Amino acid sequence: MSKAALSPPPGRTPPEQALYEADLYLWTQAQAALLRAGQRQAIDWHHLAEEIESLGGSQKSEIRNRLAVLLQHLLKWEFQPQKRKYGWRVSIVEQRLQIEGLIDVSPSLGSWPEAVLDKAYRLGRVRAAGETGMAERLFPATCPYTLAQVLDEDFYPGPAEPDVA
């Protein structure tokens, strides 16, 4: 169906568009109810298509952001071993599990972490520099870890330490 066929006539603001603009959550619930009831003629197809596309983009963005946080903490772990905290380990474990969960729900995004690793690393590097107070140039310019290492639950870069406070 073309986008023109989904757009409302010029000069008219149908009730579903007004609801979409006023309360997105309520609009989603109303659209779901219409779909379940089989009331196809009442569906706000234009916005529904946009929201479905947006959902996929949100999942990709969440994976990229979680990867950046993971890389940030791996850098801090490696480059400030004397300041390691249990919270860093928790964050590393959580980000790995969350990325795994997102890919489990959307297996077609399995190659996405590899595609955005460099961008996520740049962001993680900037964040690590900001949090540690270390100059950004002290961290490698490109990601020093493979994606397999980044996502490996047993991988912690730098010197091994038996316990973390």
mmCIF file of C-alpha atoms in Angstrom:
data_model
loop_
_atom_site.group_PDB
_atom_site.id
_atom_site.type_symbol
_atom_site.label_atom_id
_atom_site.label_comp_id
_atom_site.label_asym_id
_atom_site.label_seq_id
_atom_site.Cartn_x
_atom_site.Cartn_y
_atom_site.Cartn_z
ATOM 1 C CA MET A 1 0.000 0.000 0.000
ATOM 2 C CA SER A 2 1.462 3.402 -0.926
ATOM 3 C CA LYS A 3 2.113 6.110 1.630
ATOM 4 C CA ALA A 4 -0.346 8.389 -0.207
ATOM 5 C CA ALA A 5 -3.084 5.785 0.257
ATOM 6 C CA LEU A 6 -2.347 5.783 3.996
ATOM 7 C CA SER A 7 -2.366 9.564 4.460
ATOM 8 C CA PRO A 8 -5.485 11.381 5.655
ATOM 9 C CA PRO A 9 -7.222 13.719 3.203
ATOM 10 C CA PRO A 10 -5.817 17.278 3.254
ATOM 11 C CA GLY A 11 -7.480 19.587 5.764
ATOM 12 C CA ARG A 12 -8.908 16.736 7.882
ATOM 13 C CA THR A 13 -7.579 15.539 11.189
ATOM 14 C CA PRO A 14 -9.189 12.178 11.817
ATOM 15 C CA PRO A 15 -9.821 11.214 15.453
ATOM 16 C CA GLU A 16 -7.085 8.557 15.398
ATOM 17 C CA GLN A 17 -4.506 11.151 14.284
ATOM 18 C CA ALA A 18 -5.582 13.528 17.044
ATOM 19 C CA LEU A 19 -5.251 10.700 19.575
ATOM 20 C CA TYR A 20 -1.869 9.709 18.091
ATOM 21 C CA GLU A 21 -0.610 13.259 18.607
ATOM 22 C CA ALA A 22 -2.134 13.652 22.088
ATOM 23 C CA ASP A 23 -1.338 10.291 23.747
ATOM 24 C CA LEU A 24 0.827 7.764 21.904
ATOM 25 C CA TYR A 25 0.332 4.996 24.470
ATOM 26 C CA LEU A 26 -3.460 5.333 24.430
ATOM 27 C CA TRP A 27 -3.352 5.386 20.625
ATOM 28 C CA THR A 28 -1.354 2.114 20.576
ATOM 29 C CA GLN A 29 -3.895 0.460 22.864
ATOM 30 C CA ALA A 30 -6.796 1.653 20.707
ATOM 31 C CA GLN A 31 -5.094 0.402 17.531
ATOM 32 C CA ALA A 32 -4.409 -2.993 19.137
ATOM 33 C CA ALA A 33 -8.067 -3.267 20.156
ATOM 34 C CA LEU A 34 -9.190 -2.402 16.618
ATOM 35 C CA LEU A 35 -6.833 -5.018 15.154
ATOM 36 C CA ARG A 36 -8.097 -7.686 17.562
ATOM 37 C CA ALA A 37 -11.696 -6.790 16.742
ATOM 38 C CA GLY A 38 -10.974 -7.042 13.020
ATOM 39 C CA GLN A 39 -12.022 -3.418 12.418
ATOM 40 C CA ARG A 40 -9.522 -2.907 9.628
ATOM 41 C CA GLN A 41 -11.297 0.141 8.181
ATOM 42 C CA ALA A 42 -10.793 2.054 11.459
ATOM 43 C CA ILE A 43 -7.033 1.405 11.706
ATOM 44 C CA ASP A 44 -4.685 4.392 11.472
ATOM 45 C CA TRP A 45 -2.537 2.576 8.900
ATOM 46 C CA HIS A 46 -0.138 5.455 8.226
ATOM 47 C CA HIS A 47 0.936 5.884 11.831
ATOM 48 C CA LEU A 48 0.787 2.160 12.518
ATOM 49 C CA ALA A 49 3.329 1.531 9.741
ATOM 50 C CA GLU A 50 5.577 4.302 11.118
ATOM 51 C CA GLU A 51 5.436 2.883 14.633
ATOM 52 C CA ILE A 52 6.235 -0.642 13.488
ATOM 53 C CA GLU A 53 9.283 0.660 11.597
ATOM 54 C CA SER A 54 10.268 2.706 14.633
ATOM 55 C CA LEU A 55 10.130 -0.358 16.865
ATOM 56 C CA GLY A 56 12.816 -2.086 14.813
ATOM 57 C CA GLY A 57 14.957 1.031 14.926
ATOM 58 C CA SER A 58 14.561 1.208 18.686
ATOM 59 C CA GLN A 59 15.861 -2.325 19.102
ATOM 60 C CA LYS A 60 18.893 -1.531 16.954
ATOM 61 C CA SER A 61 19.527 1.643 18.931
ATOM 62 C CA GLU A 62 19.221 -0.185 22.243
ATOM 63 C CA ILE A 63 21.753 -2.816 21.166
ATOM 64 C CA ARG A 64 24.187 -0.088 20.056
ATOM 65 C CA ASN A 65 23.763 1.841 23.315
ATOM 66 C CA ARG A 66 24.195 -1.260 25.481
ATOM 67 C CA LEU A 67 27.283 -2.190 23.493
ATOM 68 C CA ALA A 68 28.719 1.300 24.134
ATOM 69 C CA VAL A 69 28.106 0.964 27.898
ATOM 70 C CA LEU A 70 29.666 -2.500 27.850
ATOM 71 C CA LEU A 71 32.760 -1.215 26.033
ATOM 72 C CA GLN A 72 32.989 1.748 28.402
ATOM 73 C CA HIS A 73 33.135 -0.588 31.398
ATOM 74 C CA LEU A 74 35.553 -3.001 29.720
ATOM 75 C CA LEU A 75 37.915 -0.076 29.072
ATOM 76 C CA LYS A 76 37.621 1.140 32.646
ATOM 77 C CA TRP A 77 38.187 -2.441 33.844
ATOM 78 C CA GLU A 78 41.354 -2.774 31.772
ATOM 79 C CA PHE A 79 42.842 0.683 32.182
ATOM 80 C CA GLN A 80 42.050 1.320 35.841
ATOM 81 C CA PRO A 81 42.498 -2.085 37.488
ATOM 82 C CA GLN A 82 43.339 -0.461 40.820
ATOM 83 C CA LYS A 83 39.909 1.226 40.883
ATOM 84 C CA ARG A 84 37.776 -1.734 39.850
ATOM 85 C CA LYS A 85 34.395 -1.915 41.506
ATOM 86 C CA TYR A 86 31.838 -4.631 41.809
ATOM 87 C CA GLY A 87 29.356 -2.285 40.059
ATOM 88 C CA TRP A 88 31.517 -2.336 36.930
ATOM 89 C CA ARG A 89 31.325 -6.134 36.866
ATOM 90 C CA VAL A 90 27.551 -5.974 37.362
ATOM 91 C CA SER A 91 27.228 -3.528 34.475
ATOM 92 C CA ILE A 92 29.381 -5.708 32.211
ATOM 93 C CA VAL A 93 27.296 -8.795 33.001
ATOM 94 C CA GLU A 94 24.008 -6.895 32.633
ATOM 95 C CA GLN A 95 24.880 -5.372 29.262
ATOM 96 C CA ARG A 96 25.951 -8.740 27.893
ATOM 97 C CA LEU A 97 22.732 -10.387 29.068
ATOM 98 C CA GLN A 98 20.569 -7.551 27.740
ATOM 99 C CA ILE A 99 22.237 -7.673 24.306
ATOM 100 C CA GLU A 100 21.802 -11.443 24.241
ATOM 101 C CA GLY A 101 18.127 -11.044 25.198
ATOM 102 C CA LEU A 102 17.477 -8.469 22.481
ATOM 103 C CA ILE A 103 19.013 -10.756 19.879
ATOM 104 C CA ASP A 104 17.033 -13.729 21.217
ATOM 105 C CA VAL A 105 13.828 -11.738 20.657
ATOM 106 C CA SER A 106 14.973 -10.510 17.220
ATOM 107 C CA PRO A 107 17.435 -13.033 15.760
ATOM 108 C CA SER A 108 17.634 -11.028 12.526
ATOM 109 C CA LEU A 109 19.622 -8.443 14.525
ATOM 110 C CA GLY A 110 22.335 -11.001 15.297
ATOM 111 C CA SER A 111 24.819 -9.301 12.967
ATOM 112 C CA TRP A 112 23.949 -5.783 14.195
ATOM 113 C CA PRO A 113 26.506 -5.673 17.063
ATOM 114 C CA GLU A 114 29.315 -6.375 14.600
ATOM 115 C CA ALA A 115 27.999 -3.671 12.257
ATOM 116 C CA VAL A 116 28.001 -1.014 15.011
ATOM 117 C CA LEU A 117 30.985 -2.151 17.075
ATOM 118 C CA ASP A 118 33.233 0.685 15.849
ATOM 119 C CA LYS A 119 30.631 3.391 16.511
ATOM 120 C CA ALA A 120 29.772 1.907 19.890
ATOM 121 C CA TYR A 121 33.464 1.751 20.756
ATOM 122 C CA ARG A 122 33.987 5.427 19.931
ATOM 123 C CA LEU A 123 31.135 6.333 22.265
ATOM 124 C CA GLY A 124 32.335 3.919 24.962
ATOM 125 C CA ARG A 125 35.840 5.384 24.709
ATOM 126 C CA VAL A 126 34.584 8.944 25.144
ATOM 127 C CA ARG A 127 32.464 7.878 28.134
ATOM 128 C CA ALA A 128 35.343 5.937 29.712
ATOM 129 C CA ALA A 129 37.627 8.958 29.370
ATOM 130 C CA GLY A 130 34.996 11.197 30.935
ATOM 131 C CA GLU A 131 34.350 8.880 33.860
ATOM 132 C CA THR A 132 37.976 8.022 34.594
ATOM 133 C CA GLY A 133 39.408 11.490 34.047
ATOM 134 C CA MET A 134 41.975 9.901 31.737
ATOM 135 C CA ALA A 135 42.792 11.526 28.412
ATOM 136 C CA GLU A 136 40.913 9.907 25.550
ATOM 137 C CA ARG A 137 44.205 9.391 23.693
ATOM 138 C CA LEU A 138 45.297 6.958 26.426
ATOM 139 C CA PHE A 139 42.666 4.491 25.221
ATOM 140 C CA PRO A 140 43.202 2.661 21.910
ATOM 141 C CA ALA A 141 41.867 4.583 18.899
ATOM 142 C CA THR A 142 40.121 1.454 17.607
ATOM 143 C CA CYS A 143 38.389 -1.270 19.551
ATOM 144 C CA PRO A 144 41.046 -3.544 21.068
ATOM 145 C CA TYR A 145 38.577 -6.387 21.571
ATOM 146 C CA THR A 146 36.837 -8.679 19.137
ATOM 147 C CA LEU A 147 33.063 -8.842 19.286
ATOM 148 C CA ALA A 148 33.382 -12.427 20.528
ATOM 149 C CA GLN A 149 35.490 -11.180 23.448
ATOM 150 C CA VAL A 150 33.146 -8.292 24.195
ATOM 151 C CA LEU A 151 30.165 -10.627 24.442
ATOM 152 C CA ASP A 152 32.019 -13.498 26.160
ATOM 153 C CA GLU A 153 30.821 -13.787 29.762
ATOM 154 C CA ASP A 154 34.283 -14.920 30.874
ATOM 155 C CA PHE A 155 36.241 -12.108 29.197
ATOM 156 C CA TYR A 156 37.580 -9.359 31.427
ATOM 157 C CA PRO A 157 40.555 -7.484 29.924
ATOM 158 C CA GLY A 158 43.672 -6.516 31.798
ATOM 159 C CA PRO A 159 45.329 -8.122 34.784
ATOM 160 C CA ALA A 160 43.314 -10.781 36.587
ATOM 161 C CA GLU A 161 42.089 -9.924 40.037
ATOM 162 C CA PRO A 162 40.595 -12.488 42.406
ATOM 163 C CA ASP A 163 38.129 -10.172 44.132
ATOM 164 C CA VAL A 164 36.630 -6.797 43.354
ATOM 165 C CA ALA A 165 35.318 -4.545 46.116
#
